[in-house]
JSON list of C-alpha atoms in Angstrom, two decimals:
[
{"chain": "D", "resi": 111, "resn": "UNK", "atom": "CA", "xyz": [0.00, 0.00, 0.00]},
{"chain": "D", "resi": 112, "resn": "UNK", "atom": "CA", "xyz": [1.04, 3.57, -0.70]},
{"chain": "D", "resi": 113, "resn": "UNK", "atom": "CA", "xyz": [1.99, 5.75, 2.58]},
{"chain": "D", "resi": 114, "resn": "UNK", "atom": "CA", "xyz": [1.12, 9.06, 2.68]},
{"chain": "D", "resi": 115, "resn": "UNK", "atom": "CA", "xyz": [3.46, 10.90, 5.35]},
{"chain": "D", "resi": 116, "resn": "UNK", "atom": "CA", "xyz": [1.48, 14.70, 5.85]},
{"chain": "D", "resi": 117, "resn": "UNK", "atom": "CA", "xyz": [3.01, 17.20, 7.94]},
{"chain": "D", "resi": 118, "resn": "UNK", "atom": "CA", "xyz": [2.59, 19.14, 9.98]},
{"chain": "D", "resi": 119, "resn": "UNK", "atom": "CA", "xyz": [0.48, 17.72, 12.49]},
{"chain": "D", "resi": 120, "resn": "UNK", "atom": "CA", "xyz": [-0.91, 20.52, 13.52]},
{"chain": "D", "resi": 121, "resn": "UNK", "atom": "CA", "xyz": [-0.69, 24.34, 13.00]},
{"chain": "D", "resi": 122, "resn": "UNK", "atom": "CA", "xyz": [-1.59, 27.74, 14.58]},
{"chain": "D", "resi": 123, "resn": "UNK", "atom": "CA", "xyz": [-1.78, 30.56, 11.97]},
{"chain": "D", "resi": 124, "resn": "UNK", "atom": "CA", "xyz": [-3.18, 33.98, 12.62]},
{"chain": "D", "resi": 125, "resn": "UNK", "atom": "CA", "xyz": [-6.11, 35.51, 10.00]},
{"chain": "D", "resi": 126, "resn": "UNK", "atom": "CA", "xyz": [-5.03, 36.76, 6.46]},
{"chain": "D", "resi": 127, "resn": "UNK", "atom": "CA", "xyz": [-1.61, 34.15, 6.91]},
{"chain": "D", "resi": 128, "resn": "UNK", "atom": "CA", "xyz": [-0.52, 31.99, 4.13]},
{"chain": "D", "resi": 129, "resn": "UNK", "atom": "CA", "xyz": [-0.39, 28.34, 5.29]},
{"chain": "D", "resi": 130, "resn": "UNK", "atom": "CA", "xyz": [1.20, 25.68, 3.62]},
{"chain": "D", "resi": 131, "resn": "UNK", "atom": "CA", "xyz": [0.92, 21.64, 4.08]},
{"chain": "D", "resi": 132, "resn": "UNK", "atom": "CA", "xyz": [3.16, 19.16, 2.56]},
{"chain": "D", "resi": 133, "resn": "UNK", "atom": "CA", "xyz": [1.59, 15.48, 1.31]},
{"chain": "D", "resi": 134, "resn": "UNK", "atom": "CA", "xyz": [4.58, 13.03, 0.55]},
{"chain": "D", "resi": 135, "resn": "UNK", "atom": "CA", "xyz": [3.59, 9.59, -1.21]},
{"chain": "D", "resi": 136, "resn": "UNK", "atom": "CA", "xyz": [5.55, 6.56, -0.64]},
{"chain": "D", "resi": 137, "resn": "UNK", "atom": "CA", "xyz": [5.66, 5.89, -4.69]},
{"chain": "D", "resi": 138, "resn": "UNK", "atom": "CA", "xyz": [4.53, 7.68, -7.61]},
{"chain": "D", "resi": 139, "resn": "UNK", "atom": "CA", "xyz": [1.09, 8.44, -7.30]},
{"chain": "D", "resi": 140, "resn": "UNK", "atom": "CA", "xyz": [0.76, 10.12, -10.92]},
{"chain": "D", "resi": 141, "resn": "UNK", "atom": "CA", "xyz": [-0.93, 13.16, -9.42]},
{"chain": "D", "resi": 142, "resn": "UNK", "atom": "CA", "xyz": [-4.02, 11.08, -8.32]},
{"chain": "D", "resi": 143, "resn": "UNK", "atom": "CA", "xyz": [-4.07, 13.53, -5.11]},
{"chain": "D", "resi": 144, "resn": "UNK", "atom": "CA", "xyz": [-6.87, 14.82, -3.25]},
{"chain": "D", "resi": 145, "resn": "UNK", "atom": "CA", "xyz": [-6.87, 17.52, -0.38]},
{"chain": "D", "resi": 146, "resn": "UNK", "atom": "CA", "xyz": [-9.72, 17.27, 2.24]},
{"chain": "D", "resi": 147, "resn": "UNK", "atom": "CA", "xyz": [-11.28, 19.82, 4.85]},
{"chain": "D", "resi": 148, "resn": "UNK", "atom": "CA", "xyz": [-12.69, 18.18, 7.95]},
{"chain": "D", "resi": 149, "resn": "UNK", "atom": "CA", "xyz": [-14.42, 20.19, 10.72]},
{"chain": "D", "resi": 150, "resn": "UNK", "atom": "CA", "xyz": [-15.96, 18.58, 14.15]},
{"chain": "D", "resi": 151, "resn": "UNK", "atom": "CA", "xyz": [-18.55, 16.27, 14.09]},
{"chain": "D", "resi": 152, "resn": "UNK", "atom": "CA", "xyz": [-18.76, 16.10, 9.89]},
{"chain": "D", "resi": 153, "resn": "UNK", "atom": "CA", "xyz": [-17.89, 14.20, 6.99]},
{"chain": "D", "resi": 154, "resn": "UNK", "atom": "CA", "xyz": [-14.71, 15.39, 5.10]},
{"chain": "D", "resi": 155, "resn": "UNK", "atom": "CA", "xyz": [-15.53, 18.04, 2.04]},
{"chain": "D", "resi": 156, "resn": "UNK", "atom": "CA", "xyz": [-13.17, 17.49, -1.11]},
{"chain": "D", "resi": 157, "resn": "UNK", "atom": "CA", "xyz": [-12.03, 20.63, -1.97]},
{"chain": "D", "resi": 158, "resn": "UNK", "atom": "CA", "xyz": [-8.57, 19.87, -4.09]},
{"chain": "D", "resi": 159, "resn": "UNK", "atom": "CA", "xyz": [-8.74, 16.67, -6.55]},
{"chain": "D", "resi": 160, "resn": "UNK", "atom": "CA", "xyz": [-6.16, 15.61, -9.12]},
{"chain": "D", "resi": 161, "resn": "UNK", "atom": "CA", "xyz": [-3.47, 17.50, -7.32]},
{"chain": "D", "resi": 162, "resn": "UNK", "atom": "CA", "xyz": [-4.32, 21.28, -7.96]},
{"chain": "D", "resi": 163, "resn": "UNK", "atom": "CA", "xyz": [-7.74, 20.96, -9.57]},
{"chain": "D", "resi": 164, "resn": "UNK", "atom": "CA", "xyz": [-10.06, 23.37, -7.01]},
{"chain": "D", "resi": 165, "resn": "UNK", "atom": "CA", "xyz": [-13.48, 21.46, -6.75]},
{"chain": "D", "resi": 166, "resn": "UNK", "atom": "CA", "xyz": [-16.56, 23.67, -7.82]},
{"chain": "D", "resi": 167, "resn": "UNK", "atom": "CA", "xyz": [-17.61, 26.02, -5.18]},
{"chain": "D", "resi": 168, "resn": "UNK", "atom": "CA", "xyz": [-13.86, 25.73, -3.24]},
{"chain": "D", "resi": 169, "resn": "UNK", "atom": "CA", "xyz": [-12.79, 29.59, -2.48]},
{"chain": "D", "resi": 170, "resn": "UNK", "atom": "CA", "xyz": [-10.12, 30.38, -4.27]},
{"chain": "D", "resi": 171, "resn": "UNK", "atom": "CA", "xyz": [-7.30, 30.94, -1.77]},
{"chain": "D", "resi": 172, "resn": "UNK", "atom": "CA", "xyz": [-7.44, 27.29, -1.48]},
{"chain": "D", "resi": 173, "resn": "UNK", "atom": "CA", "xyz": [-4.88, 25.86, -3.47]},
{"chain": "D", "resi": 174, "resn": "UNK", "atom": "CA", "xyz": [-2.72, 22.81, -4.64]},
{"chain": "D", "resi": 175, "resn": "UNK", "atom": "CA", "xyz": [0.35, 21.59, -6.44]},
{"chain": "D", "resi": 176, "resn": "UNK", "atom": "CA", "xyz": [2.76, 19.16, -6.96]},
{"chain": "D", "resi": 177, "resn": "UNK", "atom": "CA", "xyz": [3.37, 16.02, -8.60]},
{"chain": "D", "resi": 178, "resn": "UNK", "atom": "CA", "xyz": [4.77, 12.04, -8.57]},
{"chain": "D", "resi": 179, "resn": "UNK", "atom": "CA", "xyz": [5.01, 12.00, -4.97]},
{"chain": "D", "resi": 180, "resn": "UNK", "atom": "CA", "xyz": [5.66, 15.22, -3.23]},
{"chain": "D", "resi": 181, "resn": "UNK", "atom": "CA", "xyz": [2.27, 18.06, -3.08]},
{"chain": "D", "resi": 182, "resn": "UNK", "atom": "CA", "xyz": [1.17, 20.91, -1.38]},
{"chain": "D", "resi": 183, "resn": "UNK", "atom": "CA", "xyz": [-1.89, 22.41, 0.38]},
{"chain": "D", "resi": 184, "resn": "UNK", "atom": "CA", "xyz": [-1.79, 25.80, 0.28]},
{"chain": "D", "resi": 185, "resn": "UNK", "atom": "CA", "xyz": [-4.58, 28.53, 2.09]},
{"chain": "D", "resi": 186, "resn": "UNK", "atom": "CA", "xyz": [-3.23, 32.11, 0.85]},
{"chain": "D", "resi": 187, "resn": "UNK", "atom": "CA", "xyz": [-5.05, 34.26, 3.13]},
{"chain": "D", "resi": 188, "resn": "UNK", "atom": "CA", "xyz": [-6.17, 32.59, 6.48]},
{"chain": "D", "resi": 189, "resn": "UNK", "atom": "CA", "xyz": [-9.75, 32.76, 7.21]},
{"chain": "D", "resi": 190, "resn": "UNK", "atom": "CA", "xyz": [-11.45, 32.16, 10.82]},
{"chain": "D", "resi": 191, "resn": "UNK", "atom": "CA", "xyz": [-14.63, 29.41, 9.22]},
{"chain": "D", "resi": 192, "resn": "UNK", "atom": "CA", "xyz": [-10.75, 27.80, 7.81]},
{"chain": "D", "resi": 193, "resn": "UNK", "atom": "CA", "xyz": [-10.32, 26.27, 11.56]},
{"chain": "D", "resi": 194, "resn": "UNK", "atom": "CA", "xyz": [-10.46, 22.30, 10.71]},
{"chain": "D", "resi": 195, "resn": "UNK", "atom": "CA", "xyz": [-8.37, 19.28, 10.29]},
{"chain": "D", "resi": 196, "resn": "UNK", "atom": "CA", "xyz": [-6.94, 18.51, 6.57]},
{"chain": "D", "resi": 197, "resn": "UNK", "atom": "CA", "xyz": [-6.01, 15.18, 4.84]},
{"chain": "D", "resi": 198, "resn": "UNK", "atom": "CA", "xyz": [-4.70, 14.51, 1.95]},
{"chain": "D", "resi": 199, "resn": "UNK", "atom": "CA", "xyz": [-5.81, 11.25, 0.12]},
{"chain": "D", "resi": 200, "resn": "UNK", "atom": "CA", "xyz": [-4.25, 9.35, -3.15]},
{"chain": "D", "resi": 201, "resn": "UNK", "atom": "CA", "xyz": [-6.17, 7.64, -5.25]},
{"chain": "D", "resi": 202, "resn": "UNK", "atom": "CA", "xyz": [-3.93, 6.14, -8.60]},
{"chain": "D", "resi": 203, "resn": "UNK", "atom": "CA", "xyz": [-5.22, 2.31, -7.25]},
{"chain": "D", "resi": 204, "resn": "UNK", "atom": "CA", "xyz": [-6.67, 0.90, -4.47]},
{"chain": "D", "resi": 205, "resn": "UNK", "atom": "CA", "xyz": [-6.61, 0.68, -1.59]},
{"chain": "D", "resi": 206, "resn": "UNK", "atom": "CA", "xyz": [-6.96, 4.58, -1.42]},
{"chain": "D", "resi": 207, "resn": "UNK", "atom": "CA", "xyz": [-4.47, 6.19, 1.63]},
{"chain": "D", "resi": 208, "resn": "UNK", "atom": "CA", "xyz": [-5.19, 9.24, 3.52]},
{"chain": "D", "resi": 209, "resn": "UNK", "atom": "CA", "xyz": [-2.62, 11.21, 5.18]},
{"chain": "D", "resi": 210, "resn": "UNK", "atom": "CA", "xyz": [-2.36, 11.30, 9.24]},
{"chain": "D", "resi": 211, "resn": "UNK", "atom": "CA", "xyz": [-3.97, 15.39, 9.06]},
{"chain": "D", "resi": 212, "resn": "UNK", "atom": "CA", "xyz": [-3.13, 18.05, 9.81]},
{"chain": "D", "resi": 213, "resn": "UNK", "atom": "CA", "xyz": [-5.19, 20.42, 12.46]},
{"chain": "D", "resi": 214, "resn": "UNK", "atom": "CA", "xyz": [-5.41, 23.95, 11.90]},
{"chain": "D", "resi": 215, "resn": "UNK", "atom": "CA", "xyz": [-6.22, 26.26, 14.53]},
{"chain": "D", "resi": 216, "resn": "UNK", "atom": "CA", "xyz": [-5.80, 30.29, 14.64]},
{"chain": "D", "resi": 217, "resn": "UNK", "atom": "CA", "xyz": [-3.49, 32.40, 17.15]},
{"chain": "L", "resi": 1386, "resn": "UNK", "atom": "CA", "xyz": [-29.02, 19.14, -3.30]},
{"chain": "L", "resi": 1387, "resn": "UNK", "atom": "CA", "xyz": [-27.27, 15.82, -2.89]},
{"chain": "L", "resi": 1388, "resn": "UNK", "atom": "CA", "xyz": [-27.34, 14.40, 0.80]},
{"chain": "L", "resi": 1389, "resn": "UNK", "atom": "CA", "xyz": [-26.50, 11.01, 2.14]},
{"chain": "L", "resi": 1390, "resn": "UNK", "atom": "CA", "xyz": [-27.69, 9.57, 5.24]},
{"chain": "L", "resi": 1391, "resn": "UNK", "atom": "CA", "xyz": [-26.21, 6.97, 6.88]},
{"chain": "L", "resi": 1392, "resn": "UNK", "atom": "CA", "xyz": [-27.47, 4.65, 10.03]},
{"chain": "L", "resi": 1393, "resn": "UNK", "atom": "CA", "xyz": [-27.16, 1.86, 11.64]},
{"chain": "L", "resi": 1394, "resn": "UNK", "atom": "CA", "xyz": [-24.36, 2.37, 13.79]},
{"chain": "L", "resi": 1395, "resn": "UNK", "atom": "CA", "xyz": [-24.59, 0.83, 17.28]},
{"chain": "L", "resi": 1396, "resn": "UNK", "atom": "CA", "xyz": [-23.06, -1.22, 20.40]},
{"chain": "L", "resi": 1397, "resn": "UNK", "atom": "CA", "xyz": [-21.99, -4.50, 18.77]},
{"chain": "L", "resi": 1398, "resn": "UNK", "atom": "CA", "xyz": [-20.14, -7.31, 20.71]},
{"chain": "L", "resi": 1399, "resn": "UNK", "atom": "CA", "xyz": [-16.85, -8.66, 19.72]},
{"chain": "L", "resi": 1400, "resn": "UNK", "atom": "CA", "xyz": [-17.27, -11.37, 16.80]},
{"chain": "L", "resi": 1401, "resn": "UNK", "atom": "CA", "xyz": [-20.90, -9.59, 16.39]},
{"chain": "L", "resi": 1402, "resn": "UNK", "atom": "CA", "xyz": [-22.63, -8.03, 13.42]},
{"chain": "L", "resi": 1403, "resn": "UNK", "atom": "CA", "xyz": [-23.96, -4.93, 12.46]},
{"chain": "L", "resi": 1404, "resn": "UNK", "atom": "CA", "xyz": [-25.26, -3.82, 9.26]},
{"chain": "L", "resi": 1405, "resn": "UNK", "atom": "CA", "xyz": [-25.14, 0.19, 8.66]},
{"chain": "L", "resi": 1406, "resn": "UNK", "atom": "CA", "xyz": [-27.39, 2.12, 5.79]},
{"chain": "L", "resi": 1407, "resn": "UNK", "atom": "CA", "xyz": [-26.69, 4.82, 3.94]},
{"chain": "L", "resi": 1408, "resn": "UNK", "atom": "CA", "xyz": [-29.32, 6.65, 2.03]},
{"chain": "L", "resi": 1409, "resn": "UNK", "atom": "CA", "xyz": [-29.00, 8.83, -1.00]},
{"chain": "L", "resi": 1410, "resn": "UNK", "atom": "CA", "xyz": [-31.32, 12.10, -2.18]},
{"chain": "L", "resi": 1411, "resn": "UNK", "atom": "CA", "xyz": [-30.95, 14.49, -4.56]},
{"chain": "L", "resi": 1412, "resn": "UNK", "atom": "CA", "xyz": [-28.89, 12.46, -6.80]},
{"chain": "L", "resi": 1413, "resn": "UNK", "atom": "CA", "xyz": [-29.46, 9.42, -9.80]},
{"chain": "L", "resi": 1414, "resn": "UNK", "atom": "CA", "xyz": [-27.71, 6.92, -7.37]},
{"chain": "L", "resi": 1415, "resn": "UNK", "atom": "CA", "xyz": [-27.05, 4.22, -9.95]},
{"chain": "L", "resi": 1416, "resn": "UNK", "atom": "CA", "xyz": [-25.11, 6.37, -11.86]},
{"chain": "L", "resi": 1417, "resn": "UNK", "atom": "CA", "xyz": [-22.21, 6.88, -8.90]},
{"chain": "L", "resi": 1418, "resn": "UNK", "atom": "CA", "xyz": [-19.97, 4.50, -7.16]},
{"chain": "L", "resi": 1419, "resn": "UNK", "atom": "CA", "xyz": [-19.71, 4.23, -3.67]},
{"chain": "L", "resi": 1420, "resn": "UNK", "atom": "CA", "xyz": [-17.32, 3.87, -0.67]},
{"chain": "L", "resi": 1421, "resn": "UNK", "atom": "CA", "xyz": [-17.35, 3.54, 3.29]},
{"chain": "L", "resi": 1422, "resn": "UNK", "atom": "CA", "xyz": [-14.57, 5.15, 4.86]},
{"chain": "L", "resi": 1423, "resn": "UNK", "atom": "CA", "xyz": [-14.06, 5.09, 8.74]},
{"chain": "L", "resi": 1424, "resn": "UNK", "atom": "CA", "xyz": [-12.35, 7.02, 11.04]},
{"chain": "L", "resi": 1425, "resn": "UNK", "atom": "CA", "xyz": [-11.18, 5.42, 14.84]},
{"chain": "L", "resi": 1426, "resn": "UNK", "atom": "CA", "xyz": [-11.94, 7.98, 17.37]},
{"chain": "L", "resi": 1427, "resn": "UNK", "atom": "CA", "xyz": [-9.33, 11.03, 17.33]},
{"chain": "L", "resi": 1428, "resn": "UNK", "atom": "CA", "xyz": [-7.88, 9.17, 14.20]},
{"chain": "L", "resi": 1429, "resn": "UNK", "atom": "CA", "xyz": [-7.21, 9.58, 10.58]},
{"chain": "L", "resi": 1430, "resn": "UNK", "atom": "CA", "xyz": [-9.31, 8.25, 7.67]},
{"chain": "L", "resi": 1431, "resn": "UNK", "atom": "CA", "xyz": [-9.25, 4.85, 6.40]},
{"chain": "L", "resi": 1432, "resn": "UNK", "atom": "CA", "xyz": [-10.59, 3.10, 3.62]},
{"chain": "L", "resi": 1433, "resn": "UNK", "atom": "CA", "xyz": [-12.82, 0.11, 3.79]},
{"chain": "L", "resi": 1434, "resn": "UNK", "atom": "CA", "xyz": [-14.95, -0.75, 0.82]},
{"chain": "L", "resi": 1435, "resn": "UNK", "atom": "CA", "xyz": [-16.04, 0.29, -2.88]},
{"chain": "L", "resi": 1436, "resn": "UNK", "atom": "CA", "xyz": [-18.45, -0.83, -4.88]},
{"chain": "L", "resi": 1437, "resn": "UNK", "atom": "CA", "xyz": [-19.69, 0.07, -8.37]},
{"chain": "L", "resi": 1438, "resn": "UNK", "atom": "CA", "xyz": [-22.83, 1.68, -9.46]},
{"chain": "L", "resi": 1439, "resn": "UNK", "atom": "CA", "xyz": [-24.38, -1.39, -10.75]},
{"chain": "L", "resi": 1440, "resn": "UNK", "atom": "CA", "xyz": [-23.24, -3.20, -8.20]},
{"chain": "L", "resi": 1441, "resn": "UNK", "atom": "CA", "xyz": [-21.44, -5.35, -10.09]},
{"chain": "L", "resi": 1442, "resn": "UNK", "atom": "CA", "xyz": [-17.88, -4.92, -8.89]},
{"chain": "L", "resi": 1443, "resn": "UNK", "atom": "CA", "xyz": [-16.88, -4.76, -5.09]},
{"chain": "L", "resi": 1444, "resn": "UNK", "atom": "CA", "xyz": [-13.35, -3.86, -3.26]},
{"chain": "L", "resi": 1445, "resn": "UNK", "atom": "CA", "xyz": [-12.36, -4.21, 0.52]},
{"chain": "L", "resi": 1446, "resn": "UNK", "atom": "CA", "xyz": [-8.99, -3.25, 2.56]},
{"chain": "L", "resi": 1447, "resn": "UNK", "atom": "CA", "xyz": [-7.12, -6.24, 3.74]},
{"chain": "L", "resi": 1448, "resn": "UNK", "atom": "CA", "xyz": [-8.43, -4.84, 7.04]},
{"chain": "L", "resi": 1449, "resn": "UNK", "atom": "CA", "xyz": [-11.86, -6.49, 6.73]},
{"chain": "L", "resi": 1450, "resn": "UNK", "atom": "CA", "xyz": [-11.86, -8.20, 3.12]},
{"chain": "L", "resi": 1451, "resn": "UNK", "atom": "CA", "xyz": [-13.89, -11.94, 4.68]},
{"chain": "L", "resi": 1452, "resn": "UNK", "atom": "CA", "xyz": [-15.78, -9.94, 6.99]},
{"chain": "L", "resi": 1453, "resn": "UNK", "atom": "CA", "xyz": [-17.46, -6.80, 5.65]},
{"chain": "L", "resi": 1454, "resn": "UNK", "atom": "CA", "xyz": [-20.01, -7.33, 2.79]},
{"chain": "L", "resi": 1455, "resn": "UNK", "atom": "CA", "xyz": [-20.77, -3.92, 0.78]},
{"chain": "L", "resi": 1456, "resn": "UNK", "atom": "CA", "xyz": [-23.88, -3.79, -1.48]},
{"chain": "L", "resi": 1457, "resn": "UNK", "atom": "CA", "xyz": [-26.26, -1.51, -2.73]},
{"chain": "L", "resi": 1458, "resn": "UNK", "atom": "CA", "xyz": [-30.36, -1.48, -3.52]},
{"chain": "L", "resi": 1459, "resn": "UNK", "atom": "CA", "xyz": [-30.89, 0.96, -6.40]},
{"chain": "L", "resi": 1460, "resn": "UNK", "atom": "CA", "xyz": [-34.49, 0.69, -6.19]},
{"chain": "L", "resi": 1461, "resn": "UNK", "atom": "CA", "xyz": [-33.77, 2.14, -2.76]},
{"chain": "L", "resi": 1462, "resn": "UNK", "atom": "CA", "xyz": [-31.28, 4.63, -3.53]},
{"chain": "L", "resi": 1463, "resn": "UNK", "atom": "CA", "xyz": [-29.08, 2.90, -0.52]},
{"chain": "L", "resi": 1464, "resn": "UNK", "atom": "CA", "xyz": [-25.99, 1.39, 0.15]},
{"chain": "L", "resi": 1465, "resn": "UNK", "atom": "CA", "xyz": [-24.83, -0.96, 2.94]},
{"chain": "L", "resi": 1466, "resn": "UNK", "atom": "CA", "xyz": [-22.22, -2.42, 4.81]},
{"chain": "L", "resi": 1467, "resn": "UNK", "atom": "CA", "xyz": [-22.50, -5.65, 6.35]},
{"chain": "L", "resi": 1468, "resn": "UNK", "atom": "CA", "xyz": [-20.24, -5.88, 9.65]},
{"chain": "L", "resi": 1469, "resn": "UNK", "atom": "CA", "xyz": [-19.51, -9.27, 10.40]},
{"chain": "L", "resi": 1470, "resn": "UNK", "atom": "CA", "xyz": [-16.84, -10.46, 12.88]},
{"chain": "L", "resi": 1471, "resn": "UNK", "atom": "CA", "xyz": [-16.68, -7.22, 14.59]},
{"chain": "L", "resi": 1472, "resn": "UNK", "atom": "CA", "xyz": [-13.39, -6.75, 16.79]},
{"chain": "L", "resi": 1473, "resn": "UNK", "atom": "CA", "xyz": [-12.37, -3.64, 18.64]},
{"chain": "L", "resi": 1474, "resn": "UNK", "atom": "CA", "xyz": [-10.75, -1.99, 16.22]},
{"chain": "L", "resi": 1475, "resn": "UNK", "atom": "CA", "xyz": [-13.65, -1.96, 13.59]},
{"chain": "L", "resi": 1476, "resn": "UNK", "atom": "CA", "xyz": [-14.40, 1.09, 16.63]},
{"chain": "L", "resi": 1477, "resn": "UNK", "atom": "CA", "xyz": [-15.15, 4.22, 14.28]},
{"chain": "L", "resi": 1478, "resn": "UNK", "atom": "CA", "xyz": [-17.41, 6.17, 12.70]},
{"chain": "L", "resi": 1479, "resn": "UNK", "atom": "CA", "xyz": [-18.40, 4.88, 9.24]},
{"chain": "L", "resi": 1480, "resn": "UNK", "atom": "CA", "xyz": [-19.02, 7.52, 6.29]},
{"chain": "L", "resi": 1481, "resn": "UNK", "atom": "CA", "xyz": [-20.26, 6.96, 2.86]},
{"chain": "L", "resi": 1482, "resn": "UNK", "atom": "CA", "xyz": [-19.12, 8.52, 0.43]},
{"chain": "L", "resi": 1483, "resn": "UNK", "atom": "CA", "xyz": [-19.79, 9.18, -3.53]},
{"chain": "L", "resi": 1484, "resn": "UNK", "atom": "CA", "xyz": [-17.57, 8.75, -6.36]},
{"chain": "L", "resi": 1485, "resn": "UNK", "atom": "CA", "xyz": [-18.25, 11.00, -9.94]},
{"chain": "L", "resi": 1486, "resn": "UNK", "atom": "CA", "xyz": [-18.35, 8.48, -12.03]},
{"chain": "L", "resi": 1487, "resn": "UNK", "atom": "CA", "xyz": [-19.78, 4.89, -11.66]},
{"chain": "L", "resi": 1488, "resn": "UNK", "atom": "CA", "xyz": [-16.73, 3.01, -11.22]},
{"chain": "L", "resi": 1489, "resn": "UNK", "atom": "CA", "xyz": [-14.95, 3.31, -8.10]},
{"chain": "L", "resi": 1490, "resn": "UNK", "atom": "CA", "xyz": [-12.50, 6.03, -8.72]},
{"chain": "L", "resi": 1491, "resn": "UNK", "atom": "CA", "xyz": [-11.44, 7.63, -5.08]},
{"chain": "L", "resi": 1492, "resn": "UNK", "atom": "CA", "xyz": [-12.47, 11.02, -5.60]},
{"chain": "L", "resi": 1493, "resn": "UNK", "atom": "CA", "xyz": [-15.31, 11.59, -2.92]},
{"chain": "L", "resi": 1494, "resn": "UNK", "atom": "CA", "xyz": [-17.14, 14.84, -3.76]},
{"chain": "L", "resi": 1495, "resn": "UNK", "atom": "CA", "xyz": [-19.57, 14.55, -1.04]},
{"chain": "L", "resi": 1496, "resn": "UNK", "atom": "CA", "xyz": [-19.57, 12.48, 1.98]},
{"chain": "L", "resi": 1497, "resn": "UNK", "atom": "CA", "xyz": [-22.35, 11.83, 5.02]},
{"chain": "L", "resi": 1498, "resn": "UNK", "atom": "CA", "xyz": [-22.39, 12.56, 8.47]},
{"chain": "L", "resi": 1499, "resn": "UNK", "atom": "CA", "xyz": [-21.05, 8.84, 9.51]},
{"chain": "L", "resi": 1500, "resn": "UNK", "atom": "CA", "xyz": [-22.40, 6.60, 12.05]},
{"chain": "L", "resi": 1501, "resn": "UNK", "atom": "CA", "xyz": [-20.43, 5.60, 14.75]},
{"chain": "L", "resi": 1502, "resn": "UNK", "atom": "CA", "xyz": [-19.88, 1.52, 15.66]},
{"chain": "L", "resi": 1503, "resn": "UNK", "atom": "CA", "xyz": [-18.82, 0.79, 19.11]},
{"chain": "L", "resi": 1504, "resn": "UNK", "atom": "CA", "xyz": [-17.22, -3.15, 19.28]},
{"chain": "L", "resi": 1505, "resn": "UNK", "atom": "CA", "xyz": [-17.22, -3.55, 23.33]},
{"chain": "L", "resi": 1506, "resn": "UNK", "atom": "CA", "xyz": [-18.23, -6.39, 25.21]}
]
């Protein structure tokens, strides 16, 4: 099975801060990348899929790149409702692999 | 607006079953493939089973492939997960999630709430 190896863990940022999260894969994962939001008590929302495609209805200072085996998640200007846990997830075969997350708080 | 549902979740004794629902609205079911992904409590997402929109074609993680059984009513616009076996680990919240397409792809565009299964004795 693919590992995905996400970091960091966790994050404090303050509002209108660029973040950045890395997503390494264990093997080439030919850009079959997604990037998750997760907030308490719900069911993950896709909001990057094929690596740095921004699902429909995603703000836009959610971003991704990054290919083969080494992405990023990018938030360019920090937003309070932004507070949440994020995953990245590959998907080139089964079985599909998330990342460990990574929580996001603000300072 | 596309919602899924799920239920089912419980209290289910080690070597026990459960069998957890997962109801669809808002979208032409048969024309997606689905997936139940679970999460241990204060853990990271894992993978568990796919299945295609017909129905036709099914995939499980080592982690349960013998004991889980996924399947899907169409009529019914529901999908299911058959938890047989249980041990403590299967402990989680189970979501469902939808594919784009009808084969089992891996991009989830929408997800449910979950249900949460319990294995204690």
């Amino acid at each position: 099975d693919i590992q995905m190896t996400q970091s960091p863990s966790s994050l404090s940022a303050s509002v209108g801060d660029r973040i950045t999260i890395t997503c390494q894969a264990s093997h080439n994962i030919n850009n079959y990348l997604n990037w998750y939001q997760q907030k308490p008590g719900k069911g993950p929302k896709l909001l990057i899929y094929e690596a740095s495609n921004l699902e429909t209805g995603v703000p836009s200072r959610f971003s991704g790149r990054g290919s083969g085996t080494d992405f990023t998640f990018t938030i360019s200007s920090l937003q309070p409702e932004d507070v949440a846990t994020y995953y990245c997830q590959h998907y080139d075969h089964l079985p599909y692999t998330f990342g460990q997350g990574s929580k996001l708080e603000i300072k | 607006e596309v919602q899924l549902l799920e239920s089912g979740g419980g209290l289910g004794q080690p070597g026990g079953s459960l069998r957890l629902s997962c109801a669809a609205s808002g979208v032409t079911f048969s024309s997606y493939a689905m997936s139940w992904v679970r999460q241990a409590p204060g853990k990271g997402l894992e993978w568990v089973s796919a299945i295609s929109g017909n129905g036709g074609t099914t995939y499980y993680a080592d982690s349960v492939k013998g004991r889980f059984t996924i399947s899907r009513d169409n009529s019914k616009n529901t999908l299911y997960l058959q938890l047989n076996g249980l041990r403590a680990e299967d402990t989680a919240i189970y979501f469902c999630a939808k594919d784009p397409i009808a084969v089992a792809y891996g991009a989830f565009d929408m997800w449910g709430q979950g249900t949460m299964v319990t294995v204690s004795s």
